Coordinates of C-alpha atoms in Angstrom, one line a residue:
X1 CA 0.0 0.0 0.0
X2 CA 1.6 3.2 -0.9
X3 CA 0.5 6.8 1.5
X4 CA -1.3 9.4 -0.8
X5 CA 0.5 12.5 -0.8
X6 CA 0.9 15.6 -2.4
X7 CA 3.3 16.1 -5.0
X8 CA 6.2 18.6 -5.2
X9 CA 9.0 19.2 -8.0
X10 CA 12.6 19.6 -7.0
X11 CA 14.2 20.8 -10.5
X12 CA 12.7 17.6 -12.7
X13 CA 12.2 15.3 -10.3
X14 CA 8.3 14.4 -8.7
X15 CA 8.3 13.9 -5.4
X16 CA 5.2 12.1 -4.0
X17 CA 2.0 11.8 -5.4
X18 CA 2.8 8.5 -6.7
X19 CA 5.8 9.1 -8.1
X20 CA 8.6 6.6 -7.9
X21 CA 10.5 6.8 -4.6
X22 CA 13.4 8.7 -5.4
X23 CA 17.2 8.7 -4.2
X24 CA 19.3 11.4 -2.4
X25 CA 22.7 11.9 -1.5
X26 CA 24.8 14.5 0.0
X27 CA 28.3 15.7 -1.0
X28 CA 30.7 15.7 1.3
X29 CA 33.3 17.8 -0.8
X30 CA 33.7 21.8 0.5
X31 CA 31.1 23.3 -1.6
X32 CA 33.2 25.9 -2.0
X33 CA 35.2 24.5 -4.2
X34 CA 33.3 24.0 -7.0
X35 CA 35.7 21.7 -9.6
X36 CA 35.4 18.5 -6.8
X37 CA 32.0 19.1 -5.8
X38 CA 30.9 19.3 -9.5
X39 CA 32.8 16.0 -9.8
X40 CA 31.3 14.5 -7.1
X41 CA 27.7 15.0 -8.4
X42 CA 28.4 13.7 -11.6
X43 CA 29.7 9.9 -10.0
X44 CA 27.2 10.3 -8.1
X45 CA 24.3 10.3 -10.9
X46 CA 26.4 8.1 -13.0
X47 CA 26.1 5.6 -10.2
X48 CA 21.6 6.1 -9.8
X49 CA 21.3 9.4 -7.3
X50 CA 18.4 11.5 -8.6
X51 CA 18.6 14.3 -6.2
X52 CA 21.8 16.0 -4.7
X53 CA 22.2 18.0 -1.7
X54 CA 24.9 20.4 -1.0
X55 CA 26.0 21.8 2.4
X56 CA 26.1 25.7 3.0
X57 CA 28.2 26.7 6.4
X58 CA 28.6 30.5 5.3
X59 CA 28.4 33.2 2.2
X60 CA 30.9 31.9 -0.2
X61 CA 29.7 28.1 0.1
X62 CA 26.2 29.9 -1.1
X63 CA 27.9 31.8 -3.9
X64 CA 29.4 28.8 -5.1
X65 CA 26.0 27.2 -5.9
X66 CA 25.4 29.2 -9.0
X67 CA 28.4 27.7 -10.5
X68 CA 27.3 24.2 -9.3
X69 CA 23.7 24.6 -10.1
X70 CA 24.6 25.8 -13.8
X71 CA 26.6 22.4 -14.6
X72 CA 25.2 19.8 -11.9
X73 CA 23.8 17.0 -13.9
X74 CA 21.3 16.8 -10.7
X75 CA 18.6 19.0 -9.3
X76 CA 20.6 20.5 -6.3
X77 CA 19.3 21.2 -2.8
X78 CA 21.1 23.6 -0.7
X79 CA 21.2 22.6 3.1
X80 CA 20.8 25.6 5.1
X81 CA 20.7 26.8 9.3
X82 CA 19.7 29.4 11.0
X83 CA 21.1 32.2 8.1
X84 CA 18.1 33.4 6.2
X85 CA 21.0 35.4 3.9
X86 CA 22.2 32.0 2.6
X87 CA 19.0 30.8 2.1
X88 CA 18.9 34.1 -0.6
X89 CA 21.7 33.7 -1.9
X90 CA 21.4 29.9 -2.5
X91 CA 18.0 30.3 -4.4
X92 CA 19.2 33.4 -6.5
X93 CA 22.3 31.1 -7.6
X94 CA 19.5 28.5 -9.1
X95 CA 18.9 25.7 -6.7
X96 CA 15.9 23.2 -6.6
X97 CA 15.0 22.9 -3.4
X98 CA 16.1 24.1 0.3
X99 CA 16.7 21.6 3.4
X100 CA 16.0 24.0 5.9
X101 CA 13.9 24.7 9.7
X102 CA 11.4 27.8 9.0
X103 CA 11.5 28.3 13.3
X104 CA 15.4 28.4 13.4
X105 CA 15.9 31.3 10.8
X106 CA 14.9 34.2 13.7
X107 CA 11.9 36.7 12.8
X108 CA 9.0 36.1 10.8
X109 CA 10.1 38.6 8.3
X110 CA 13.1 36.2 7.2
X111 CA 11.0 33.5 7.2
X112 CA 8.8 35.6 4.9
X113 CA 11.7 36.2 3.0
X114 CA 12.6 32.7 2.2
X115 CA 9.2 31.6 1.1
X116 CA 8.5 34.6 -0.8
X117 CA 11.8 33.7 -2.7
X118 CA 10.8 30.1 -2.9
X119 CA 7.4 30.6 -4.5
X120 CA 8.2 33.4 -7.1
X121 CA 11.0 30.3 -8.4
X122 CA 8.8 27.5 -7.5
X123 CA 11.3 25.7 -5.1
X124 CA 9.9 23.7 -2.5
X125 CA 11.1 23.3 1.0
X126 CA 12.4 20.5 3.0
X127 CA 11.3 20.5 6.8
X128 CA 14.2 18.2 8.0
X129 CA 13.7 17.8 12.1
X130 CA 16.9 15.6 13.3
X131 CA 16.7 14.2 16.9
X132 CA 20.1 15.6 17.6
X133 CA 19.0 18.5 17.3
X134 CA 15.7 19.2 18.7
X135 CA 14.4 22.5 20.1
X136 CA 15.6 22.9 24.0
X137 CA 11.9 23.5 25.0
X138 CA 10.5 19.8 23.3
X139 CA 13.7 18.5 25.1
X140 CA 12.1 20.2 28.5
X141 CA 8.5 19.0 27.5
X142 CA 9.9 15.3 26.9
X143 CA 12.9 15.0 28.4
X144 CA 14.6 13.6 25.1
X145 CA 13.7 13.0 21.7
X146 CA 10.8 11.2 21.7
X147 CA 9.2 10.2 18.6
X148 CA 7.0 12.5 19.9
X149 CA 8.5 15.3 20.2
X150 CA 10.1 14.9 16.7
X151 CA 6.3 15.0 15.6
X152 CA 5.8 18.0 17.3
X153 CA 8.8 19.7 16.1
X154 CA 8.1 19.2 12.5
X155 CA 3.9 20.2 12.9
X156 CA 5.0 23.8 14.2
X157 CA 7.4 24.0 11.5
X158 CA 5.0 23.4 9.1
X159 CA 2.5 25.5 10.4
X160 CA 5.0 28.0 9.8
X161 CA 5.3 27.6 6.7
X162 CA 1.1 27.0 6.4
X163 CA 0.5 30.6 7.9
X164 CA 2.5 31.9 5.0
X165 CA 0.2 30.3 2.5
X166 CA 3.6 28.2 1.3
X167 CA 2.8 24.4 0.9
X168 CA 5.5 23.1 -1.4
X169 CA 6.5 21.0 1.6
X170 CA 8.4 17.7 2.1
X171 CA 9.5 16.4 5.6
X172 CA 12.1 14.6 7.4
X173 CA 12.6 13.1 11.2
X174 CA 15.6 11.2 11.3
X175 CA 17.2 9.7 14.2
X176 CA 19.9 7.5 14.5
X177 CA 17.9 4.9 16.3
X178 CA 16.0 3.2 14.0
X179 CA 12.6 2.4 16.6
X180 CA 12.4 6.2 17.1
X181 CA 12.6 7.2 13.8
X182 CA 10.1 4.5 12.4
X183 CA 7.6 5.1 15.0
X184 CA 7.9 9.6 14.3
X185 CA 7.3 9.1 10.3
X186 CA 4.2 6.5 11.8
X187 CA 2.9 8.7 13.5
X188 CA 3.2 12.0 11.3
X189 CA 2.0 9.5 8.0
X190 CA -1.4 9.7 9.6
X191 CA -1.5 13.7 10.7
X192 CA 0.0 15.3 7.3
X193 CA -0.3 14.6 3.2
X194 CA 3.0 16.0 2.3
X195 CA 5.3 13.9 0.6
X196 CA 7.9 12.2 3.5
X197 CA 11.5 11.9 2.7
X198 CA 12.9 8.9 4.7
X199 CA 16.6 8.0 6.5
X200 CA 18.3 6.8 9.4
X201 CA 20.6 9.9 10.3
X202 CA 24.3 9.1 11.3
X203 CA 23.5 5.6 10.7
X204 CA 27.4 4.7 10.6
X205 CA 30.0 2.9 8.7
X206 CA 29.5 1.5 5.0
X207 CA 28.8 -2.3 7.0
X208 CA 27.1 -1.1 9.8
X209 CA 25.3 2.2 8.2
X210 CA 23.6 -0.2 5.6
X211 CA 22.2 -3.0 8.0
X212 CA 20.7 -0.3 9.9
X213 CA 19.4 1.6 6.7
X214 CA 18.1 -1.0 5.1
X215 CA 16.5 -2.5 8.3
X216 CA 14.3 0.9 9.2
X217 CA 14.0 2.3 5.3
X218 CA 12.8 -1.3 4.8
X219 CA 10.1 -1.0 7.6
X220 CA 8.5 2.5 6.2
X221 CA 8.8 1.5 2.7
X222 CA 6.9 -1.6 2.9
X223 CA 4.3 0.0 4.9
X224 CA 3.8 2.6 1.7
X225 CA 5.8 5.8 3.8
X226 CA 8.7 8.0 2.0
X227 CA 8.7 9.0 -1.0
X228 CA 12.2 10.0 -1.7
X229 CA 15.1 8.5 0.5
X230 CA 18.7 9.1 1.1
X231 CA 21.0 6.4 3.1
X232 CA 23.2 8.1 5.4
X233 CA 27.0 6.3 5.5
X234 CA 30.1 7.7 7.0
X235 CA 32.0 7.1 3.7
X236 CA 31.7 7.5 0.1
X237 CA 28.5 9.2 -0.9
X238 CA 28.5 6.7 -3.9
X239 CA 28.1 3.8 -1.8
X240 CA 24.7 5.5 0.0
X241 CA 23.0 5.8 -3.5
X242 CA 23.8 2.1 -4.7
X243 CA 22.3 1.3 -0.6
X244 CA 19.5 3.2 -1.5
X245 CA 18.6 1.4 -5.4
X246 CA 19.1 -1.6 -3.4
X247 CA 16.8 -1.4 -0.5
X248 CA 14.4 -0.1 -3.6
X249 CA 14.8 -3.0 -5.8
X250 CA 14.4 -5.7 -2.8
X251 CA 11.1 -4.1 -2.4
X252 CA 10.1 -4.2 -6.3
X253 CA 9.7 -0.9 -5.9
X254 CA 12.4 0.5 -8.6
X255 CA 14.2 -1.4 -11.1
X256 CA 17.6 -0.6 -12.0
X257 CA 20.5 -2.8 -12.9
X258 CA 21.4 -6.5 -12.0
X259 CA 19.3 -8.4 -9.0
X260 CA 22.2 -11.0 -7.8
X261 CA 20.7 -14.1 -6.2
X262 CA 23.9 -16.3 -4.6
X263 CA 23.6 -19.3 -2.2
X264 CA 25.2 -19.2 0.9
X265 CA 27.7 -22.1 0.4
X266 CA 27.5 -25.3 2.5
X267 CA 29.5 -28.6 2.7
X268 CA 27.7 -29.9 -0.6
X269 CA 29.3 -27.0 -2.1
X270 CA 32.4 -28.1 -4.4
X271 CA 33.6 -25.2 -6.1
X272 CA 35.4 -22.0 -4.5
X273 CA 31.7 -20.2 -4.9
X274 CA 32.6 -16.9 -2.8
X275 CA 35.6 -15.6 -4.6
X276 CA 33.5 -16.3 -8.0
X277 CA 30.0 -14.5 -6.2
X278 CA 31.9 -11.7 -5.2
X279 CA 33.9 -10.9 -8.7
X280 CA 30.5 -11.3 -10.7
X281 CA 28.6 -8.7 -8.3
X282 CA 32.0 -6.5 -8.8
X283 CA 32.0 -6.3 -12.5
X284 CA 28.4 -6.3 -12.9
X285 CA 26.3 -4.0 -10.7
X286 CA 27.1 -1.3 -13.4
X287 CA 25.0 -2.9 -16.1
X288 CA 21.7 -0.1 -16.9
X289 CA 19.8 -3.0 -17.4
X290 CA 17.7 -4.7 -15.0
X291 CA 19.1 -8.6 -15.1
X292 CA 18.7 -11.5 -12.9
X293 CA 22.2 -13.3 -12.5
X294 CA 22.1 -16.6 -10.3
X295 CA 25.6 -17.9 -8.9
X296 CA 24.6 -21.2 -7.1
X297 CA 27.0 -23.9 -5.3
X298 CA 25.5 -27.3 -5.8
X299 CA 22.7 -29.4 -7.3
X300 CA 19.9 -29.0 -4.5
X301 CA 18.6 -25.5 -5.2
X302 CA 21.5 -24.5 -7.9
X303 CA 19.7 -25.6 -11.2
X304 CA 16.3 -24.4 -10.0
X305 CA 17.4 -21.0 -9.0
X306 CA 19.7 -20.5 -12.1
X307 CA 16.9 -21.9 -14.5
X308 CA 14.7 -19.0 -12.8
X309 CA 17.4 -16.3 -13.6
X310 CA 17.9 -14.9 -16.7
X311 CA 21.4 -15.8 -16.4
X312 CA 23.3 -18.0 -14.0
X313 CA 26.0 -20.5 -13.3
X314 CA 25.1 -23.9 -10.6
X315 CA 28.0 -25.4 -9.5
X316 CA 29.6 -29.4 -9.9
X317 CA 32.8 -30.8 -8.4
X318 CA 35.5 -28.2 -10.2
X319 CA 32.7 -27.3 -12.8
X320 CA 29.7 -25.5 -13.0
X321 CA 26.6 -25.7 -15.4
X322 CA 26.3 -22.0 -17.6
X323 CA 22.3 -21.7 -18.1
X324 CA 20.5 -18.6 -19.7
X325 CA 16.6 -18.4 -19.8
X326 CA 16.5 -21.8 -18.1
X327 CA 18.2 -23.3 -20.9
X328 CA 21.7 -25.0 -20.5
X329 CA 24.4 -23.4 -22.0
X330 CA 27.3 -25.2 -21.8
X331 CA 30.0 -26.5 -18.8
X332 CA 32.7 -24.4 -17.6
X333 CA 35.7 -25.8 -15.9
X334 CA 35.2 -23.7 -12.3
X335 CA 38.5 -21.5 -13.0
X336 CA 36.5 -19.8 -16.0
X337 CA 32.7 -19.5 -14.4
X338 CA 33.1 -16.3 -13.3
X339 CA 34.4 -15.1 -17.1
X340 CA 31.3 -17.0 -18.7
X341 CA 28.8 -15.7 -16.6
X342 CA 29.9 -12.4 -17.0
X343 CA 30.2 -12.8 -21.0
X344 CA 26.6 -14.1 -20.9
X345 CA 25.4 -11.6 -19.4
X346 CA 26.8 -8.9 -21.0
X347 CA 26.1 -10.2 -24.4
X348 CA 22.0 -10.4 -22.9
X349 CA 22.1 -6.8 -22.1
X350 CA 23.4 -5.9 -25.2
X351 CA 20.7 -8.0 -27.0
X352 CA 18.0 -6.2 -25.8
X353 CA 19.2 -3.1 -26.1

């Protein structure tokens, strides 16, 4: 079941409203320097991102974003606190969307500022409320960052931003515990119908970041919340977006690229399957093409599962069986399986292309 929302643009990308769940990243180059952040944005939609977002700690990390914006390959968000100015100056340079907290900006009158400037360039606003950093007097009310209070944080923002007739909203409560942050976008899911964008915040190391990633993204997404998502890893940005297309594509939600299906080896196993798993995931999860490649260890479940695939090797004693469409192929001595099944597949994609 997917939650009916609204639907927002950020540059030419739908957000909610039934549009595909979409992923995020964030740089983690000096936005100020605009050559390595430029080529940061372009691996990172080479590798699937959709959406970028860009960090801006002062005035010339703003100014910077025109020259970003005018070559990203991306629709750009700028990521902006408590300095209305660099909100300005952000959304004069061309971006497509603002990560920012209406009631940490001061006055009214810079709020009215910001959603003026968003409206006359049709830019929506992301509400992102981060349970490290909630306001002292919802830390008073509920002694710490309750899924509740997250709530509550991101309802007065976005009556904010209500009172100012501005509803080109998106929102985010991220946590780094994952029962906290399912339970806040549960609870909001039923009290708003703007589009949700979904993450565990700080959620650590490439290995540890993705468990719990995929484990609470996995929860809201099969339940139908979050329409756009980023993974948060302390480590190459690159590695968050191909997290993110693979949470998605677990799901069926999104197709993109290779689904791998490889048994987990036991002692009927007699071929070195791990080292030949692990170099046909490697050379293959940049094919465009969506493509099911099996790599199975024995004759229980190998021939089945292969024989399901579109592509896929089952392993013998020092051999393996090569099958495409169900259909056997040919043997291959164990030292060239990994070769063949590659070839194969290769020579699929470019068939139907």
């Amino acid at each position: 079941m997917s939650r009916k929302t609204r639907q927002i643009q950020v540059g030419q990308v739908a957000v909610g409203g039934g549009a595909p769940v979409s992923v995020q990243s964030m740089c983690n180059t000096d936005t100020r320097d605009v050559p390595a952040t430029l080529g940061q944005i372009r691996a990172l939609a080479d590798a699937g991102c959709e959406i970028v977002r860009c960090a801006v700690p002062d005035q010339a990390a703003a100014e910077a974003l025109r020259a970003i914006c005018s070559d990203s390959p991306l629709p750009l968000i700028a990521d902006i606190h408590f300095d209305y100015q660099l909100a300005l100056t952000s959304l004069a340079g061309g971006v497509d969307g603002l990560r920012i907290n209406p009631g940490n900006i001061g006055e009214r009158w810079k709020v009215q500022e910001v959603v003026k400037a968003c409206a006359e360039r049709g830019v929506p606003i992301r509400i992102g409320v981060n349970g490290g950093s909630l306001e002292q007097e919802l830390l008073a009310k509920y002694g710490h960052p309750t899924a509740e209070a997250m709530v509550e944080s991101a309802l007065g923002h976005i009556r904010i931003l209500e009172d100012l007739g501005f509803e080109q909203i998106k929102v985010s409560l991220k946590a780094s515990d994952i029962r906290r942050t399912v339970e806040a976008y549960r609870q909001l899911a039923v009290k708003v119908d703007y589009p949700l964008h979904v993450g565990i915040t700080e959620a650590g190391t490439t290995w540890s970041g993705t468990i719990k990633s995929a484990v609470g993204l996995g929860a809201l997404l099969y339940d139908g919340i979050g329409d756009t998502l980023r993974v948060s890893l302390t480590g190459d940005p690159v590695e968050e977006v191909r997290v993110g297309w693979e949470i998605l594509k677990s799901l069926g939600l999104r197709e993109r690229g290779p689904v791998f299906v490889s048994c987990p080896t036991c002692g009927r196993c007699q071929i070195d399957l791990i080292p030949i798993a692990e170099e046909v995931e490697r050379r293959l999860h940049d094919l465009p093409k969506k493509i099911t490649v099996a790599v199975m260890g024995c004759v229980v479940n190998g021939p089945g599962e292969a024989r399901e695939a579109d592509v896929g090797i089952a392993g013998g004693k020092g051999q393996g069986l090569l099958f495409r469409h169900g259909e056997v192929v040919r043997k291959v001595p164990q030292a060239e399986l990994a070769d063949a099944l590659v070839d194969e597949a290769r020579r699929l994609v470019e068939e139907r292309e």
